[in-house]
C-alpha positions as MATLAB code, in Angstrom:
seq = 'MPYSLPSLRKSSGLLLLAGCLLAAPAAQAQRAAGPDRPMDLLSASFHKRRRELIRQALPAGAVAVLFAAPVRNRANDVDFIYHQSPDFYYLTGYTEPEAVLVLFKEPQTIKGQSGVTEALFVQPRNARAEQWTGRRLGTEGAKQQLQLQFVADNKEFADAGIKWSSFSQIAFQALPTDVRDNADDPADLYNLVATFRQQAAIPSDFNPAVAEAQQLIQQRGISGAERLQPNLLRLSQTQPAIAQDAYVQAYLGAKTEAERQKAIANKPVSRYNSQALEAALAQLREVKTPEEIALLRRAVRISAIGQQEVMKATRPDMGEMELQGLHEYVYKKYGAEFEGYPSIVGAGNNACILHYTENDKTQVKNDLLLMDCGAEYHGYSADVTRTIPPSGKFSPAQRQIYELVLAAQDAGFAACKPGNEFQAPHKAAQKVITDGLLKLGIINKPEEVRTYFPHGTSHYLGLDVHDPGTYAPLQAGNVLTVEPGIYIPEGSPCDKKWWNIGVRIEDDILITQQGYENLSREAPRTVAEVESMMAKPSALDDFKLPELK';
ca = [
       0.061    0.012   -0.026;
       1.757    3.263   -1.105;
       2.996    5.407    1.677;
       3.670    9.134    1.646;
       5.888   10.443    4.397;
       3.721   12.531    5.806;
     -17.103    7.680   19.150;
     -20.597    7.913   19.322;
     -21.861    4.801   21.284;
     -25.271    3.246   20.516;
     -28.214    4.914   22.234;
     -29.007    2.602   25.210;
     -32.780    3.300   25.138;
     -33.741    0.544   22.690;
     -31.370   -1.958   24.362;
     -32.780   -1.256   27.784;
     -36.335   -1.491   26.508;
     -35.614   -4.701   24.890;
     -33.773   -5.992   27.883;
     -36.732   -5.400   30.109;
     -38.504   -8.162   28.197;
     -35.906  -10.625   29.424;
     -34.616  -11.797   32.626;
     -31.034  -10.765   33.199;
     -29.070  -13.599   31.800;
     -26.034  -15.204   33.591;
     -22.666  -13.802   32.647;
     -21.088  -15.860   29.857;
     -17.831  -17.625   30.581;
     -14.772  -16.085   29.117;
     -13.249  -17.781   26.129;
      -9.816  -18.730   26.920;
      -7.332  -19.836   24.111;
      -8.209  -23.497   23.386;
      -9.740  -25.837   20.774;
     -12.426  -23.352   19.835;
     -10.048  -20.333   19.688;
      -6.801  -19.560   18.083;
      -3.748  -21.088   19.890;
      -1.040  -18.705   18.348;
      -2.126  -15.382   19.740;
       0.654  -13.329   21.339;
       1.483  -14.560   24.830;
       0.908  -12.652   28.021;
       4.666  -12.605   28.538;
       5.259  -10.863   25.218;
       3.026   -7.945   26.215;
       4.529   -7.871   29.716;
       7.984   -7.627   28.274;
       6.807   -4.720   25.953;
       5.471   -2.911   29.063;
       8.654   -3.307   30.913;
      10.703   -1.964   28.037;
       8.615    1.073   27.853;
       8.964    1.649   31.627;
      12.649    1.314   31.315;
      12.570    4.052   28.699;
      10.785    6.505   31.088;
      12.927    9.070   32.953;
      13.029    9.017   36.722;
       9.935   10.098   38.413;
       7.774    9.636   35.172;
       4.363    8.024   34.473;
       2.911    6.924   31.118;
      -0.783    6.751   30.217;
      -2.451    5.214   27.225;
      -6.073    4.945   26.396;
      -7.933    2.261   24.428;
      -9.227    3.119   20.985;
     -12.686    4.778   20.750;
     -15.803    2.963   19.478;
     -16.618    4.513   16.045;
     -20.182    4.827   14.769;
     -20.924    3.708   11.300;
     -24.587    4.914   11.062;
     -27.463    5.435   13.263;
     -27.312    2.652   15.912;
     -24.687    0.551   14.072;
     -20.954    0.740   15.032;
     -17.928   -0.137   13.014;
     -16.462   -3.495   14.164;
     -14.206   -2.463   17.080;
     -10.373   -2.371   16.443;
      -8.071   -1.808   19.440;
      -5.313    0.817   19.199;
      -2.184   -1.048   18.101;
      -0.045    0.524   20.837;
      -2.502   -0.348   23.423;
      -2.821   -3.954   22.151;
       0.983   -4.184   21.927;
       1.342   -3.302   25.515;
      -1.588   -5.298   26.944;
      -3.251   -7.739   24.566;
      -6.584   -6.224   25.633;
      -9.013   -5.997   22.812;
     -11.999   -4.160   24.349;
     -12.861   -0.442   24.627;
     -13.247    1.883   27.622;
      -9.779    1.132   29.179;
      -6.782    2.929   30.326;
      -3.203    1.627   30.987;
      -0.906    3.483   33.535;
       2.726    2.622   33.748;
       4.844    3.962   36.562;
       8.693    4.387   36.520;
       8.806    3.727   40.237;
       6.439    1.516   42.282;
       3.239    3.136   43.586;
       0.523    2.277   45.985;
      -2.795    2.007   44.205;
      -6.050    1.256   46.052;
      -4.070   -0.113   48.940;
      -1.821   -2.332   46.884;
       1.774   -1.509   47.175;
       4.604   -2.025   44.648;
       2.498   -1.356   41.550;
       4.293   -0.409   38.372;
       1.499   -1.221   35.917;
      -2.339   -0.654   36.295;
      -4.995   -1.503   33.828;
      -8.557   -0.281   34.277;
     -11.173   -2.157   32.272;
     -14.798   -2.248   31.468;
     -16.724   -4.547   34.009;
     -18.654   -7.627   33.261;
     -22.179   -6.870   32.431;
     -24.597   -9.697   31.823;
     -27.160   -7.755   29.812;
     -24.601   -5.910   27.728;
     -22.707   -9.100   27.050;
     -25.872  -10.635   25.654;
     -26.112   -7.961   23.164;
     -22.559   -7.023   22.236;
     -20.437  -10.014   23.315;
     -18.336  -11.233   26.082;
     -16.112   -9.067   28.265;
     -12.901  -10.070   30.255;
     -13.832   -7.911   33.184;
     -11.300   -7.487   36.015;
     -10.891  -11.188   36.848;
     -10.514  -12.277   33.240;
      -8.033   -9.518   32.559;
      -5.959  -10.527   35.584;
      -6.056  -14.151   34.535;
      -5.480  -13.965   30.933;
      -3.416  -10.703   30.480;
      -1.422  -11.153   33.716;
      -1.009   -7.426   34.677;
       0.136   -6.502   38.071;
      -3.004   -4.546   38.960;
      -6.332   -4.633   37.261;
      -9.474   -2.736   38.301;
     -12.852   -1.687   36.996;
     -12.641    1.372   35.026;
     -14.938    3.104   37.380;
     -12.175    3.029   39.916;
      -9.816    5.070   37.783;
     -11.273    8.279   39.103;
     -10.784    7.392   42.767;
      -7.657    5.226   42.345;
      -5.513    7.774   44.303;
      -2.748    8.099   41.688;
      -0.687   11.205   42.827;
      -0.384   12.851   39.497;
       1.231   15.992   40.968;
       4.234   13.943   42.286;
       5.487   12.846   38.757;
       8.359   14.744   37.179;
       6.914   13.919   33.812;
       3.526   12.661   32.480;
       3.934   10.959   29.149;
       0.739   10.432   26.985;
      -0.281   10.069   23.365;
      -2.479   12.645   21.763;
      -5.649   12.523   23.557;
      -8.923   11.746   21.669;
     -10.995   14.918   21.208;
     -13.696   13.526   19.006;
     -15.236   10.886   21.504;
     -18.822   11.262   22.494;
     -19.993   10.973   26.089;
     -22.313    8.022   26.728;
     -24.599    9.389   29.447;
     -25.251    5.785   30.745;
     -21.649    4.972   31.345;
     -19.748    7.076   33.849;
     -16.458    5.542   33.056;
     -16.546    5.441   29.220;
     -13.562    6.733   27.227;
     -14.936   10.226   27.335;
     -15.006   10.127   31.092;
     -11.722    8.326   31.528;
      -9.992   11.104   29.416;
     -11.733   13.888   31.276;
     -10.662   12.330   34.557;
      -7.068   12.118   33.425;
      -7.094   15.650   32.128;
      -8.630   17.070   35.455;
      -6.551   14.942   37.937;
      -3.280   15.385   35.931;
      -3.983   19.009   35.473;
      -3.339   18.886   31.704;
      -3.538   22.554   30.561;
      -6.656   23.184   28.454;
      -4.548   24.690   25.693;
      -2.024   21.900   25.546;
      -1.570   21.216   21.896;
       0.332   17.844   20.728;
       1.092   19.454   17.354;
       2.877   22.407   19.102;
       4.824   19.883   21.344;
       5.812   17.927   18.142;
       6.947   21.127   16.484;
       9.024   22.075   19.444;
      10.587   18.641   19.628;
      11.469   18.871   15.896;
      13.292   22.019   16.481;
      15.159   20.457   19.333;
      16.181   17.424   17.213;
      16.746   19.030   13.814;
      16.751   22.810   14.315;
      20.485   23.087   13.289;
      21.505   20.243   10.916;
      18.012   20.074    9.303;
      17.169   23.759    9.307;
      17.012   24.078    5.456;
      14.108   21.487    5.369;
      12.562   22.097    8.882;
      11.977   25.984    8.596;
       9.847   25.793    5.318;
       7.961   22.919    6.864;
       7.178   24.670   10.185;
       6.286   27.874    8.170;
       3.833   25.948    6.200;
       2.293   24.330    9.378;
       2.077   27.901   10.908;
      -0.101   28.923    8.128;
      -2.605   26.157    8.655;
      -2.426   25.625   12.534;
      -3.114   28.600   14.534;
      -1.606   27.078   17.723;
       1.811   26.722   16.017;
       1.553   30.212   14.505;
       0.919   31.509   18.019;
       3.720   29.556   19.907;
       6.490   31.902   20.766;
       9.143   29.171   20.734;
       8.395   28.119   17.160;
       8.134   31.662   15.859;
      11.362   32.585   17.498;
      13.128   29.722   15.739;
      11.487   30.687   12.293;
      12.626   34.285   12.861;
      16.178   33.300   13.351;
      18.306   34.156   10.244;
      21.803   32.768   11.228;
      22.976   29.566   12.788;
      23.954   31.581   16.047;
      20.391   32.998   16.187;
      18.944   29.648   15.653;
      21.101   28.074   18.480;
      19.966   30.828   20.801;
      16.308   30.323   19.881;
      16.634   26.489   20.327;
      18.148   26.964   23.806;
      15.078   28.765   25.155;
      12.679   25.780   24.963;
       9.807   26.036   27.565;
       9.959   23.377   30.270;
       6.845   21.242   30.755;
       5.846   18.236   32.712;
       3.619   17.039   29.920;
       5.153   15.133   27.048;
       3.102   13.865   24.194;
       6.184   12.850   22.063;
       8.388   10.642   24.353;
       5.857    7.778   24.501;
       5.294    7.867   20.711;
       9.117    7.854   20.177;
       9.777    5.011   22.499;
       6.982    2.756   21.055;
       8.207    3.565   17.497;
      11.669    2.481   18.458;
      10.429   -0.668   20.030;
       7.902   -1.613   17.361;
      10.240   -1.227   14.362;
      12.255   -4.297   15.397;
       9.958   -7.449   15.454;
      10.408  -10.277   17.907;
      10.308  -13.941   16.771;
       6.611  -14.099   18.046;
       5.685  -11.174   15.941;
       7.518  -12.403   12.832;
       5.602  -15.804   13.026;
       2.232  -13.844   12.944;
       3.507  -11.603   10.049;
       4.648  -14.719    8.149;
       1.213  -16.148    8.483;
      -0.484  -12.963    7.393;
       1.793  -12.484    4.370;
       1.505  -16.123    3.271;
      -2.344  -15.941    3.495;
      -2.125  -12.725    1.282;
       0.230  -14.316   -1.148;
      -1.927  -17.352   -1.459;
      -4.971  -14.977   -2.081;
      -3.028  -13.466   -4.931;
      -2.475  -16.852   -6.413;
      -6.096  -17.930   -6.230;
      -7.337  -14.677   -7.722;
      -4.864  -14.808  -10.494;
      -6.479  -18.337  -11.428;
      -9.896  -17.108  -11.175;
      -9.807  -13.758  -12.915;
     -11.597  -13.314  -16.184;
     -12.341   -9.973  -18.161;
     -15.965  -10.226  -17.466;
     -15.466  -10.093  -13.694;
     -15.870   -6.966  -11.692;
     -13.503   -5.287   -9.220;
     -15.717   -5.989   -6.239;
     -16.142   -9.619   -7.129;
     -12.320  -10.019   -7.249;
     -11.989   -8.204   -3.899;
     -14.333  -10.644   -2.413;
     -12.274  -13.500   -3.513;
      -9.139  -12.185   -1.818;
     -11.169  -11.682    1.391;
     -12.674  -15.063    1.242;
      -9.169  -16.627    1.214;
      -8.239  -14.430    4.295;
     -11.221  -15.642    6.230;
     -10.704  -19.260    5.117;
      -7.303  -19.241    6.755;
      -8.387  -17.529    9.919;
      -7.517  -13.874    9.305;
      -9.836  -11.710   11.252;
      -9.672   -8.663    9.171;
      -8.171   -7.018    6.056;
      -5.108   -4.869    7.232;
      -6.618   -1.889    5.293;
      -9.280   -1.365    2.640;
      -8.706   -3.531   -0.268;
      -7.507   -1.841   -3.476;
      -8.701   -3.614   -6.608;
      -8.419   -1.314   -9.671;
      -8.489   -1.893  -13.400;
      -7.298    0.451  -16.056;
      -7.567    4.168  -14.950;
      -8.556    3.053  -11.498;
      -5.095    1.306  -11.081;
      -3.627    4.861  -11.233;
      -5.379    5.964   -8.098;
      -3.022    5.129   -5.370;
      -5.605    4.463   -2.561;
      -8.575    3.500   -4.843;
     -11.127    1.755   -2.739;
     -14.570    2.078   -4.507;
     -13.697   -1.179   -6.312;
     -17.090   -0.932   -8.374;
     -15.983   -1.199  -11.927;
     -18.406   -3.956  -13.143;
     -16.044   -5.533  -15.674;
     -12.273   -5.374  -15.487;
     -12.050   -6.159  -19.356;
      -8.455   -6.239  -20.645;
      -6.972   -3.470  -18.718;
      -4.151   -4.120  -16.244;
      -5.629   -5.037  -12.815;
      -3.882   -3.710   -9.813;
      -4.647   -5.654   -6.530;
      -3.186   -4.223   -3.345;
      -4.576   -6.459   -0.561;
      -3.394   -7.650    2.822;
      -4.673   -9.965    5.333;
      -4.721   -8.942    9.094;
      -3.848  -11.986   11.309;
      -4.110  -11.619   14.994;
      -3.445   -7.857   14.639;
      -0.560   -8.074   12.140;
      -1.070   -6.870    8.654;
       0.346   -7.974    5.400;
       0.576   -5.651    2.403;
       1.060   -7.516   -0.997;
       0.409   -5.983   -4.438;
       0.270   -7.796   -7.881;
      -0.691   -6.333  -11.217;
      -2.063   -8.660  -13.708;
      -3.648   -8.730  -17.212;
      -7.179  -10.123  -16.970;
      -6.877  -11.717  -20.345;
      -3.985  -13.861  -19.129;
      -1.403  -12.141  -21.342;
       0.302   -8.892  -21.059;
       0.176   -6.635  -24.115;
       3.542   -5.283  -25.422;
       2.961   -1.836  -23.756;
       1.800   -3.309  -20.490;
       4.636   -5.773  -20.472;
       7.201   -2.879  -20.902;
       5.835   -0.965  -18.069;
       5.647   -4.028  -15.843;
       9.004   -5.188  -16.468;
      10.453   -1.698  -15.647;
       8.693   -1.792  -12.365;
       9.919   -5.306  -11.748;
      13.502   -4.232  -12.440;
      13.077   -1.366  -10.014;
      11.781   -3.713   -7.364;
      14.772   -5.997   -7.832;
      17.072   -2.984   -7.369;
      15.122   -2.158   -4.186;
      15.510   -5.721   -2.960;
      19.344   -5.574   -3.410;
      19.299   -2.392   -1.266;
      17.698   -4.180    1.713;
      20.851   -4.923    3.821;
      21.432   -4.241    7.370;
      23.222   -0.963    7.883;
      21.816    0.616    4.726;
      19.818    3.744    5.178;
      16.097    3.246    5.311;
      15.619    5.214    1.982;
      18.132    3.003    0.106;
      15.508    0.777   -1.423;
      13.518    3.809   -2.564;
      16.636    5.418   -4.189;
      17.630    2.336   -5.984;
      14.137    1.754   -7.347;
      13.525    5.413   -8.313;
      16.802    5.443  -10.350;
      15.726    2.506  -12.416;
      12.315    3.953  -13.030;
      13.726    7.354  -13.839;
      16.195    5.890  -16.434;
      13.450    3.529  -17.883;
      10.954    6.378  -18.234;
      13.566    8.451  -20.049;
      14.465    5.734  -22.324;
      10.805    5.096  -23.286;
      10.241    8.841  -23.772;
       7.489    9.004  -21.149;
       9.420   11.806  -19.331;
      11.971   14.247  -20.841;
      13.821   15.199  -17.540;
      14.686   13.097  -14.433;
      12.729   15.321  -12.040;
       9.550   14.463  -13.981;
       9.670   10.933  -12.488;
       7.413   12.071   -9.646;
       4.608   12.562  -12.105;
       4.398    8.812  -12.655;
       6.049    7.438   -9.482;
       4.697    9.772   -6.724;
       5.035    7.719   -3.637;
       7.777    6.176   -1.535;
       9.056    2.652   -2.013;
       9.046    1.308    1.493;
       7.348    1.634    4.970;
       7.514   -0.525    8.108;
       4.873   -3.149    8.465;
       3.388   -4.673   11.510;
       0.441   -4.106   13.797;
      -0.250   -1.072   11.500;
       0.039   -1.471    7.636;
       2.085    1.738    7.948;
       3.873    0.883   11.219;
       5.673    3.321   13.247;
       9.470    3.361   13.319;
      12.441    5.716   13.488;
      13.519    5.331    9.870;
      17.040    4.711   11.270;
      19.402    2.421    9.150;
      17.981   -0.912    8.377;
      18.572   -3.745   11.012;
      17.673   -7.285   11.503;
      14.113   -7.683   12.630;
      12.760   -4.757   10.516;
       9.843   -5.796    8.242;
       9.231   -3.348    5.445;
       7.574   -3.237    2.076;
       9.345   -2.631   -1.309;
       6.636   -1.254   -3.666;
       7.689    0.748   -6.767;
       5.044    1.639   -9.104;
       4.301    3.538  -12.408;
       0.908    5.122  -12.919;
      -0.091    6.686  -16.267;
      -3.658    7.916  -16.181;
      -5.610    8.975  -19.203;
      -4.710   12.316  -20.499;
      -1.070   12.127  -19.347;
       1.525   14.133  -21.422;
       2.859   11.035  -23.194;
       2.066    8.737  -26.064;
      -1.549    7.537  -25.794;
      -0.318    3.895  -25.903;
       0.738    4.176  -22.292;
      -2.517    5.631  -21.031;
      -4.574    3.620  -18.376;
      -1.599    1.708  -17.363;
      -1.072    1.497  -13.633;
       1.547   -1.099  -12.187;
       2.644   -1.640   -8.615;
       4.555   -4.750   -7.418;
       4.726   -4.925   -3.671;
       6.464   -7.537   -1.467;
       6.931   -7.704    2.402;
      10.715   -8.028    3.311;
      12.241   -9.171    6.655;
      15.646   -7.820    7.132;
      18.044  -10.559    8.419;
      21.549  -10.546    9.732;
      22.811  -11.547    6.253;
      20.395   -9.450    4.036;
      16.647   -9.943    3.475;
      14.026  -12.617    3.122;
      11.003  -11.999    0.805;
       8.143  -13.092    2.966;
       5.537  -12.891    0.022;
       7.609  -14.741   -2.529;
       4.693  -17.217   -3.001;
       2.774  -14.642   -4.944;
       3.923  -14.842   -8.681;
       5.965  -11.840   -9.589;
       7.617  -12.141  -13.072;
       5.808  -11.997  -16.335;
       6.181  -15.635  -16.922;
       5.103  -16.593  -13.331;
       2.063  -14.460  -13.516;
       0.928  -15.766  -17.027;
       1.621  -19.320  -15.889;
      -0.376  -18.933  -12.746;
      -3.350  -17.398  -14.653;
      -3.404  -20.325  -17.076;
      -4.027  -22.771  -14.270;
      -7.598  -23.946  -13.421;
      -9.392  -22.347  -10.502;
     -11.379  -24.015   -7.846;
     -14.035  -21.361   -8.565;
     -14.295  -22.234  -12.294;
     -17.532  -24.426  -11.634;
     -18.911  -22.165   -8.917;
     -22.055  -20.673  -10.268;
     -24.537  -18.653   -8.444;
     -28.176  -18.213   -9.577;
     -28.678  -15.090  -11.756;
     -30.557  -12.307   -9.946;
     -33.300  -11.015  -12.256;
];
């Protein structure tokens, strides 16, 4: 998936009315891992180790606070399927809403329990709610399955007795500001955040964007001034809080290096830090553990097999949405709970839209078909793209563009070595595409390459399809994509024979001690491999549904 470097709850009235017709059901037993559930979920010890590493990264006297993701409303009384914040899941394994995690650098006494370094406040068991919306772990289930040191009902967060004023630094992520208040729940996410703001005395005008700008000045204010100053100026024009911040404006007003150094030295001191936790998590999450790599392998293999099966099944008279459904059927068949991102299945000119998701062209015909699809398995997302000719054979023009992108990807692979800068695969791929487009006469100057190759070649992959990281030199344990592409929409300033050709080839790469491993190698990649796979019979060839009149 191309990368550019860059909750309203249900109204309870109806549920309560319906609930009055029934006796309160007994709370359902929790589903532990076993024969009826996946056995390869991340272990409680994995999450515990992640929490401990974040604690170690905190300065003396600090506390870190993370909130579960909001529930998002889809329409009326229907919510989107809940998806936990990847950071929250990474540190806890908890997959329910209305929760808060607190990590203490030094042991604290919470609700009479001494020696507490980690506290999780979760939504309580509720028999009637569980009958309607599913089982909850509750405090006892969370203690047993997640093995946190201290677990309590989220209603106890407000009177937990956490001495917020005693901490030298309060680290937190950007607080959600678009969460609705459920009047029937005094400890929903809205109230948890409000309690934290009030008890920790977070200033009402605290702005994470300003804090980030100040941190960038601290980190890059001298060495990266040439790029940082124009970026900050642009942000100042669109974000009033940055435009009004004296520290940022003093830096922007500096004309010499000496003036910049003086401006940088005058950074305001604050107990509140919305950047340190993000930075620590990015550094931790960019290097995958063996447990994580096993889940990523599974997600990627499922996605690669999906590409194989769709190649075999594709015909020119099929629609984009139908082909999307085949990918996602394979994911479910192999136990992947979700797609890692909205599937991109675009034919012809639609393939030239980088994040095309309508997928509603009723027949793909003989235009090149770009399929950027990835399974999410136990939270970890794959990201695999293949571009195929629905007829089963590339035309001469399609083949020329396809093989140019393939050569660029090979160059990107060769740059995937530990110690190389993160941008090395992109630079290698971009050079090949630039030279190739010049040779084909599609561009006249090297700088025009961005017209047809407008995105980066690589991003980290993990719990997020665009996983966080530091973009430091590549190291063993990094998982990243290599995805060059060429997109020539109708009306482009080149020969019409190239119009409506969009090609992206994307693989998921594990950096090893010696070099790299292509985790998605089972998805056919070369022209010969793609055409050979498309010539094979499909299990769906004889699958006929009744015609809808």
